[in-house]
Amino acid sequence: MTMFLKPVIFLHDSCLATLSLLFPSFVYLYTIYKKFHGGRSEASINGVKISIETTWGQQLRNLFIVPIFKYLVALCLIVSLLVFIEGIYMNLVILYVKLFNRKPERVYKWEPMQEDVELGHESYPIVLVQIPMYNEKEVLQLSIGAACRLIWPLDRLIVQVLDDSTDETIKELVNTECAKWESKGVNIKCERRDNRNGYKAGALKQGMKHNYVKLCNYVTIFDADFQPEPDYLQRSVPFLVHNPEVALVQARWRFMNANKCLMTRMQEMSLNYHFMAEQESGSTRHAFFSFNGTAGVWRMAAMEEAGGWNDRTTVEDMDLAVRAGLLGWKFVFLNDLAVKSELPSKFKAFRFQQHRWSCGPANLFRKMIMEIIRNKRVTIWKKLYLIYSFFFLRKIIVHFFTFFFYCVILPTSVFFPEVNIPAWSTIYIPSMITLFIVIATPRSFYLVIFWILFENVMSMHRTKGTFIGVLERGRVNEWVVTEKLGDALKTKLVPQIGKPRNGFFERINSKEMIMGIYILCCACYGLAFGNTLLYLYLFMQAAAFLVCGVGFVGT
């Protein structure tokens, strides 16, 4: 019986939510109608009369509501300019790199590692490869195999599998895979803890305590779904060997399942821009950027000086990078060195990932702002870059701005025709910013409209995560491992047998539904009474929220 009642209850709640959104608009429209016909405004719903004094309501609107809305619009316009200037700056740096061929190999000393005739392999530094994993059944063979195939003298390479798995079957699979490579001469260690304290950061920190780690000069980290090319160490480690001031060499990510669905294509666009603009411009201009948590090689001495791994936030990688950067260490980003990885193809998994990626930096900023201000080892310009550009603008303000301006202010503006929102803020600047981003992934240019709408939907979750991080509330330390399907090397989707498919009502995302209904109401109002074409955008944005709301996104 309960199963049959669920759809009825859902429809009932949906209707109530829709009426709650439509009712203020109805009353407002009726008020305007009565204004032109004189007297009191009066509406009747279910026999209950609702009266509104036109004069009093108009005064309240003119003296209180409209000025507040104008102030919010002006604030959004200022932020829009700041974001635009930041985008121009980063792209000018990238243009400079391309025009003058300022590749890391030309800026820093780089020579291929060569075996000494007398010393033999001892001329190579000892490198530790860490692979943190947690119940990674689908990808454990790929990740361990890729790490063990790295071209490096076997007596100068240690592969450390940090297995926090709780499934005994998966533990046995990890043991089997490690034993297989150990029989081939690879120095591979499988380390386990009796708890998951600190999650990934805790596993990495525990892994550094073993005696054999003290012999290593450098450490590289690969998440369980990352598969480096065999020449990865040969291309990255020489930067650390020949440049003692460099602490980190970061490679970019290459997404093997980008074509799996529309959602993965849009993720590819965003992350390609992140690497092309944010990482490369930071490396070129300030020799600093955020460690991506994987596909990077660290100098052990720099990590120890910075205090090692810390699990106080969910972005232990960024935490370590900022602390090392404040000590004066330099970072190098290699755009030409790509590591295969997998994008989350399920909407729920992507939402959890975006929550962690937005909540963590905001919380880290809260914890480190005073430490950055008091720091005396870096220049004032680098501190300003860290506080304003790196944290405040890119990690906090941009999320608030994207959601409130494009998903709240613009839709609500249809009710305030007297408030002018200039075309440059809604058309020209967004178009140029989008063009900057699309340049990083030319093959997806035709998807730009879908990308804009989807990014606006995700900005709601990023804004929520940023609020939680700044205020340090609720889910601030929530860590949900991003689900991997292990299909990075497959060309087609194989259905999973034995797992029931979620029903329609179990896929409903209430937040997206509420926003979609609200924007849809605004679009209808704009179509009926507006004097601009804004309703065209609002209908598309409402559709994007509603599609995500019913779970028809991803795989």
XYZ file of C-alpha atoms in Angstrom:
555
model
C 0.000 0.000 0.000
C 2.824 2.385 0.874
C 4.355 1.867 -2.555
C 1.158 3.074 -4.263
C 0.813 6.057 -1.943
C 4.332 7.415 -2.647
C 3.453 8.912 -6.065
C 0.299 10.510 -4.633
C 2.208 12.027 -1.731
C 4.909 13.299 -4.078
C 2.361 14.966 -6.382
C 0.605 16.490 -3.383
C 3.851 17.975 -2.025
C 4.890 19.171 -5.485
C 1.563 20.958 -5.971
C 1.870 22.661 -2.599
C 5.414 23.786 -3.424
C 4.269 25.129 -6.790
C 1.330 27.023 -5.248
C 3.608 28.481 -2.575
C 5.803 29.871 -5.342
C 2.954 31.056 -7.583
C 0.865 32.649 -4.858
C 3.031 35.794 -4.299
C 3.108 36.365 -8.060
C -0.672 35.932 -8.273
C -1.315 38.428 -5.526
C 1.154 40.875 -7.043
C -0.451 40.618 -10.494
C -3.872 41.049 -9.013
C -2.666 44.110 -7.140
C -1.413 45.698 -10.358
C -4.706 44.883 -12.045
C -6.688 46.574 -9.264
C -4.346 49.532 -9.305
C -5.454 50.430 -12.811
C -9.108 49.887 -11.863
C -8.938 51.862 -8.622
C -9.826 51.011 -5.010
C -8.674 48.128 -2.864
C -6.993 45.081 -4.229
C -8.860 42.007 -3.156
C -8.464 38.350 -4.031
C -10.403 35.324 -2.852
C -8.907 31.845 -2.494
C -11.064 28.990 -1.185
C -13.598 31.479 0.102
C -10.992 33.436 2.111
C -10.698 37.083 1.113
C -7.231 38.595 0.862
C -7.063 42.404 0.757
C -4.067 44.499 -0.079
C -3.919 48.262 0.124
C -2.428 49.366 -3.198
C -0.899 52.549 -1.800
C 0.673 50.867 1.210
C 2.061 48.003 -0.878
C 3.473 50.377 -3.472
C 5.202 52.453 -0.806
C 6.719 49.382 0.788
C 7.940 48.265 -2.604
C 9.415 51.641 -3.572
C 10.996 52.480 -0.218
C 12.283 49.093 0.847
C 12.238 46.259 -1.691
C 13.395 48.072 -4.844
C 16.403 49.840 -3.199
C 17.592 46.526 -1.724
C 17.281 44.843 -5.097
C 19.182 47.696 -6.778
C 21.937 47.330 -4.203
C 22.198 43.584 -4.849
C 22.335 44.181 -8.601
C 25.093 46.783 -8.182
C 27.068 44.380 -5.984
C 26.739 41.639 -8.593
C 27.899 44.019 -11.338
C 31.047 44.861 -9.360
C 31.819 41.184 -8.769
C 31.161 40.488 -12.446
C 33.849 43.006 -13.382
C 36.302 41.510 -10.880
C 35.762 38.010 -12.247
C 36.148 39.299 -15.803
C 39.405 41.107 -14.996
C 40.766 37.970 -13.324
C 39.892 35.940 -16.422
C 41.580 38.482 -18.702
C 44.689 38.431 -16.506
C 45.016 34.636 -16.529
C 44.488 34.393 -20.276
C 47.047 37.130 -20.949
C 49.576 35.107 -18.947
C 48.755 32.008 -21.015
C 49.073 34.034 -24.225
C 52.492 35.211 -23.055
C 53.535 31.584 -22.412
C 52.417 30.512 -25.878
C 53.874 33.465 -27.803
C 57.269 33.415 -26.120
C 57.425 29.631 -25.664
C 57.917 29.937 -21.905
C 57.667 26.235 -21.210
C 59.006 24.929 -17.872
C 61.925 23.281 -19.710
C 63.062 26.757 -20.799
C 62.464 28.463 -17.461
C 63.987 25.800 -15.198
C 66.986 23.587 -15.664
C 66.015 20.215 -17.081
C 68.205 17.331 -18.203
C 67.218 13.682 -18.627
C 68.375 11.312 -15.928
C 71.481 9.402 -16.989
C 73.030 6.336 -15.450
C 76.519 6.931 -14.046
C 79.150 4.462 -15.265
C 80.711 4.117 -11.811
C 77.693 4.600 -9.552
C 75.204 2.765 -11.741
C 71.629 3.276 -10.596
C 72.761 5.199 -7.514
C 72.750 8.383 -9.600
C 68.942 8.073 -9.622
C 67.070 9.354 -6.560
C 64.815 6.932 -4.701
C 61.165 7.663 -5.504
C 58.170 6.582 -3.440
C 54.878 6.073 -5.311
C 51.824 6.225 -3.030
C 48.413 4.902 -4.109
C 45.697 5.631 -1.515
C 42.540 3.582 -2.066
C 39.315 2.629 -0.347
C 37.244 -0.271 -1.686
C 38.389 0.465 -5.235
C 37.459 -2.890 -6.748
C 36.916 -1.547 -10.275
C 40.220 0.305 -10.652
C 42.757 -1.266 -8.292
C 44.384 -3.417 -10.985
C 44.649 -0.463 -13.384
C 46.211 1.893 -10.830
C 48.645 -0.592 -9.274
C 49.658 -1.895 -12.695
C 50.298 1.602 -14.076
C 52.461 2.531 -11.064
C 54.511 -0.664 -11.333
C 55.138 -0.079 -15.054
C 56.834 3.284 -14.470
C 60.224 3.395 -16.157
C 62.680 3.794 -13.276
C 65.411 1.553 -11.836
C 63.613 -1.079 -9.774
C 66.072 -0.714 -6.898
C 65.320 3.048 -6.773
C 61.512 2.746 -6.825
C 59.108 1.851 -4.001
C 55.383 1.438 -4.700
C 53.261 1.861 -1.586
C 49.595 0.829 -1.715
C 47.715 2.498 1.148
C 44.643 0.310 1.360
C 41.866 1.485 3.691
C 39.381 -1.002 2.250
C 36.807 -2.508 4.580
C 35.647 -5.223 2.182
C 37.579 -8.453 2.785
C 37.146 -9.560 -0.826
C 38.690 -6.322 -2.096
C 41.532 -6.636 0.416
C 42.319 -10.052 -0.994
C 42.280 -8.661 -4.549
C 44.765 -5.961 -3.499
C 47.009 -8.566 -1.884
C 46.907 -10.702 -5.017
C 47.766 -7.777 -7.278
C 50.652 -6.679 -5.055
C 52.003 -10.237 -4.912
C 51.862 -10.474 -8.693
C 54.040 -7.411 -9.174
C 56.351 -8.334 -6.322
C 57.069 -11.611 -8.137
C 58.165 -9.501 -11.125
C 60.802 -7.715 -9.055
C 58.880 -4.560 -8.122
C 59.451 -3.306 -4.575
C 55.785 -2.961 -3.641
C 54.349 -2.579 -0.148
C 50.725 -2.889 0.945
C 50.067 -0.892 4.113
C 46.812 -0.949 6.077
C 45.461 0.884 9.116
C 43.013 -0.291 11.733
C 40.930 2.907 11.264
C 40.134 5.562 8.669
C 40.955 8.624 10.760
C 41.711 11.583 8.525
C 40.565 9.698 5.427
C 43.029 10.187 2.549
C 45.235 12.626 4.477
C 45.395 10.202 7.398
C 46.390 7.332 5.116
C 49.125 9.374 3.425
C 50.423 10.632 6.759
C 50.546 7.111 8.187
C 52.283 5.868 5.068
C 55.121 8.348 5.578
C 55.973 6.881 9.008
C 57.485 3.635 7.735
C 61.272 3.274 7.970
C 61.846 2.583 4.271
C 60.199 5.917 3.393
C 63.087 7.757 5.049
C 65.357 6.505 2.264
C 63.273 8.249 -0.408
C 64.054 11.658 -1.896
C 60.738 12.266 -3.644
C 57.176 11.021 -3.387
C 54.481 10.960 -6.045
C 50.785 10.361 -5.353
C 48.243 8.768 -7.677
C 44.606 8.350 -6.751
C 43.134 4.932 -7.433
C 41.658 5.898 -10.825
C 44.867 7.490 -12.185
C 47.124 5.702 -14.632
C 50.421 7.495 -15.408
C 52.318 6.836 -18.614
C 55.537 4.794 -18.164
C 57.761 7.873 -18.773
C 56.031 9.970 -16.083
C 58.960 9.923 -13.621
C 61.531 10.438 -16.376
C 59.818 13.676 -17.425
C 58.934 15.088 -14.001
C 61.646 14.133 -11.487
C 64.533 15.950 -13.313
C 62.884 19.287 -12.461
C 63.280 18.448 -8.781
C 66.782 17.004 -9.155
C 68.236 20.006 -11.004
C 66.288 22.802 -9.263
C 66.666 22.633 -5.464
C 64.153 25.475 -4.958
C 61.310 23.473 -6.565
C 59.068 21.507 -4.186
C 56.312 20.221 -6.478
C 55.945 19.153 -10.099
C 52.299 18.767 -11.110
C 51.036 17.026 -14.261
C 47.672 17.727 -15.871
C 44.812 15.231 -16.060
C 43.552 13.515 -19.209
C 40.034 12.148 -19.009
C 39.582 8.749 -20.576
C 35.805 8.585 -20.099
C 35.017 12.157 -21.182
C 32.785 10.883 -23.995
C 30.675 8.692 -21.731
C 27.831 11.171 -21.313
C 26.990 14.854 -21.598
C 27.870 15.473 -17.948
C 31.417 14.129 -18.357
C 31.900 16.275 -21.465
C 30.991 19.382 -19.462
C 33.295 18.362 -16.613
C 36.092 18.026 -19.133
C 35.502 21.611 -20.301
C 35.685 23.021 -16.773
C 38.753 21.032 -15.704
C 40.669 21.698 -18.925
C 40.215 25.403 -18.299
C 41.295 24.951 -14.680
C 44.589 23.414 -15.800
C 45.153 25.718 -18.769
C 44.367 28.978 -16.995
C 44.567 28.680 -13.225
C 47.368 26.125 -12.878
C 49.572 27.280 -15.738
C 49.164 31.000 -15.031
C 49.910 30.444 -11.330
C 52.990 28.394 -12.196
C 54.233 31.028 -14.664
C 53.509 34.198 -12.711
C 53.945 33.184 -9.061
C 55.543 29.692 -9.172
C 52.549 28.695 -7.021
C 49.277 26.874 -7.566
C 47.202 24.337 -5.671
C 48.370 20.747 -5.651
C 45.618 18.672 -7.267
C 46.013 15.829 -4.780
C 47.248 13.388 -7.397
C 49.592 13.139 -10.407
C 52.214 15.293 -8.666
C 55.764 14.684 -7.395
C 56.833 16.249 -4.100
C 60.284 16.864 -2.651
C 60.320 15.068 0.705
C 62.321 17.842 2.361
C 59.725 20.445 1.365
C 56.872 18.332 2.714
C 58.653 17.835 6.031
C 59.458 21.533 6.359
C 55.821 22.412 5.651
C 54.621 20.024 8.368
C 53.440 17.117 6.240
C 49.858 16.036 5.720
C 47.112 17.622 7.805
C 43.521 16.370 7.979
C 41.959 19.559 9.400
C 40.042 20.085 6.119
C 38.875 17.917 3.230
C 41.449 19.542 0.908
C 44.659 18.197 2.421
C 46.385 18.718 -0.937
C 45.664 22.457 -1.039
C 46.532 22.775 2.648
C 50.000 21.287 2.074
C 50.556 23.406 -1.047
C 49.704 26.690 0.709
C 51.937 25.893 3.694
C 54.844 24.993 1.405
C 54.230 28.074 -0.738
C 54.380 30.312 2.330
C 57.859 28.911 3.032
C 59.080 30.143 -0.342
C 59.108 26.841 -2.229
C 58.368 26.944 -5.971
C 55.896 24.806 -7.916
C 56.098 23.759 -11.574
C 53.106 22.801 -13.696
C 53.690 20.595 -16.752
C 50.866 21.093 -19.213
C 52.465 18.673 -21.691
C 52.569 15.802 -19.194
C 49.128 14.205 -18.914
C 47.948 11.392 -16.647
C 44.907 9.278 -17.476
C 42.030 9.576 -15.044
C 38.307 8.977 -14.711
C 35.540 11.559 -14.326
C 32.518 10.807 -12.120
C 29.697 9.869 -14.483
C 26.928 9.670 -11.876
C 25.251 12.909 -10.833
C 25.194 11.979 -7.144
C 28.918 11.199 -7.139
C 29.658 14.463 -8.937
C 27.610 16.439 -6.409
C 29.541 14.919 -3.488
C 32.827 15.722 -5.229
C 31.823 19.334 -5.884
C 30.721 19.755 -2.267
C 34.166 18.656 -1.082
C 35.944 20.828 -3.652
C 34.009 23.960 -2.650
C 33.621 23.409 1.089
C 37.258 22.453 1.704
C 38.939 25.565 0.202
C 36.504 27.902 1.965
C 37.189 26.199 5.291
C 40.950 26.266 4.664
C 40.763 30.004 3.935
C 39.014 30.513 7.262
C 41.783 28.601 9.060
C 44.775 30.114 7.224
C 43.866 33.760 6.552
C 45.760 35.068 9.583
C 48.715 32.749 8.952
C 49.022 34.174 5.439
C 48.773 37.767 6.685
C 51.430 37.255 9.380
C 53.835 35.393 7.077
C 57.201 37.132 6.587
C 58.934 34.711 4.215
C 57.104 35.666 1.017
C 56.545 39.022 -0.668
C 53.497 41.190 -0.053
C 52.430 40.583 -3.671
C 52.377 36.825 -3.206
C 50.332 37.203 -0.031
C 47.862 39.451 -1.859
C 47.689 36.895 -4.654
C 46.942 34.109 -2.166
C 44.323 36.046 -0.238
C 42.518 37.864 -3.060
C 42.978 35.913 -6.271
C 43.667 32.349 -5.175
C 41.226 32.089 -2.265
C 38.730 34.970 -2.050
C 37.851 35.454 -5.715
C 38.274 31.977 -7.245
C 37.319 29.751 -4.319
C 34.591 31.773 -2.597
C 33.161 34.791 -4.397
C 32.827 33.208 -7.844
C 30.487 30.488 -6.491
C 28.236 32.988 -4.704
C 28.198 35.285 -7.722
C 27.359 32.601 -10.271
C 24.415 31.289 -8.282
C 22.924 34.496 -6.918
C 23.304 36.557 -10.102
C 22.323 34.041 -12.793
C 19.888 31.892 -10.789
C 18.335 34.372 -8.332
C 18.871 38.021 -9.312
C 18.241 37.671 -13.054
C 15.070 35.585 -12.689
C 13.717 37.877 -9.945
C 14.467 40.986 -12.047
C 11.370 40.295 -14.163
C 9.301 41.602 -11.206
C 11.338 44.849 -11.084
C 11.197 46.480 -14.542
C 12.395 49.773 -13.050
C 15.764 48.184 -12.135
C 18.086 48.276 -15.126
C 20.596 45.442 -15.512
C 23.043 46.472 -18.265
C 23.547 44.209 -21.264
C 27.320 44.054 -20.732
C 26.798 42.138 -17.480
C 24.321 39.631 -18.902
C 25.596 39.179 -22.469
C 29.027 40.574 -23.303
C 31.098 39.724 -20.222
C 29.576 36.233 -19.751
C 30.140 35.553 -23.457
C 33.813 36.494 -23.244
C 34.379 34.496 -20.056
C 32.692 31.496 -21.665
C 34.848 31.923 -24.763
C 37.985 31.816 -22.597
C 36.809 28.551 -21.083
C 35.766 26.926 -24.356
C 39.191 27.641 -25.898
C 40.648 24.994 -23.568
C 38.385 22.330 -25.143
C 37.724 23.358 -28.771
C 36.015 20.075 -29.668
C 33.172 20.861 -27.236
C 32.411 24.345 -28.556
C 28.951 23.280 -29.716
C 28.090 22.264 -26.136
C 28.696 25.723 -24.715
C 24.998 26.458 -23.995
C 24.591 23.179 -22.115
C 27.805 23.893 -20.212
C 26.576 27.328 -19.075
C 23.237 25.991 -17.870
C 24.789 22.995 -16.105
C 27.447 25.113 -14.386
C 24.694 27.398 -13.070
C 22.902 24.369 -11.634
C 26.084 23.135 -9.959
C 26.790 26.623 -8.603
C 23.898 26.066 -6.183
C 25.730 23.118 -4.584
C 29.078 24.931 -4.672
C 27.525 27.949 -2.954
C 26.058 25.719 -0.262
C 29.421 24.000 0.240
C 31.213 27.354 0.413
C 28.760 28.610 3.063
C 29.341 25.468 5.128
C 33.108 25.832 4.785
C 33.248 29.511 5.721
C 30.887 29.102 8.685
C 32.395 25.681 9.584
C 29.031 24.042 10.023
C 27.342 20.706 9.396
C 29.017 18.738 6.600
C 32.274 20.712 6.717
C 34.413 17.590 7.215
C 32.258 15.217 5.200
C 34.333 12.948 2.975
C 32.552 10.731 0.469
C 34.873 8.781 -1.821
C 34.050 9.604 -5.448
C 32.580 6.492 -7.017
C 34.676 4.995 -9.817
C 33.289 2.635 -12.416
C 36.601 1.443 -13.799
C 35.521 2.157 -17.358
C 38.265 4.604 -18.255
C 39.576 2.290 -20.951
C 36.239 0.955 -22.181
C 34.441 2.247 -25.236
C 30.898 1.313 -24.305
C 28.767 1.149 -21.198
C 28.258 -2.374 -19.889
C 25.099 -2.727 -17.771
C 25.667 -3.880 -14.206
C 23.815 -7.107 -13.479
C 22.237 -7.784 -10.134
C 21.902 -4.158 -9.016
C 18.352 -2.785 -9.023
C 17.781 0.431 -10.912
C 16.557 3.358 -8.869
C 12.922 4.286 -9.398
C 11.865 7.683 -10.711
C 10.800 9.069 -7.349
C 14.014 7.904 -5.702
C 16.007 9.983 -8.183
C 14.227 13.238 -7.362
C 16.539 16.060 -6.188
C 14.348 18.479 -4.260
C 16.675 21.497 -4.318
C 16.990 21.443 -8.088
C 13.209 20.982 -8.438
C 12.420 23.982 -6.239
C 14.853 26.251 -8.097
C 13.580 24.976 -11.446
C 9.957 25.706 -10.544
C 10.829 29.184 -9.271
C 12.789 30.125 -12.393
C 10.004 28.672 -14.556
C 7.492 30.938 -12.809
C 9.766 33.924 -13.425
C 10.109 32.927 -17.088
C 6.325 32.758 -17.520
C 5.918 36.158 -15.888
C 8.642 37.616 -18.122
C 6.962 36.180 -21.204
C 3.587 37.636 -20.230
C 4.581 41.056 -18.904
C 8.276 41.639 -19.621
C 9.692 43.847 -22.356
C 12.958 41.935 -22.884
C 13.949 38.505 -24.174
C 15.271 37.435 -20.773
C 12.533 34.815 -20.568
C 14.312 32.781 -23.271
C 17.292 32.270 -20.978
C 15.026 31.654 -17.984
C 13.105 28.893 -19.745
C 16.374 27.140 -20.633
C 17.783 27.541 -17.129
C 14.550 26.266 -15.580
C 14.684 23.246 -17.873
C 18.277 22.545 -16.774
C 17.303 22.619 -13.084
C 14.265 20.440 -13.668
C 16.203 17.882 -15.724
C 18.771 17.617 -12.929
C 15.922 17.609 -10.419
C 14.381 14.465 -11.867
C 17.782 12.785 -12.084
C 18.035 12.620 -15.873
C 21.700 13.592 -15.958
C 24.835 11.484 -16.003
C 24.666 7.699 -16.332
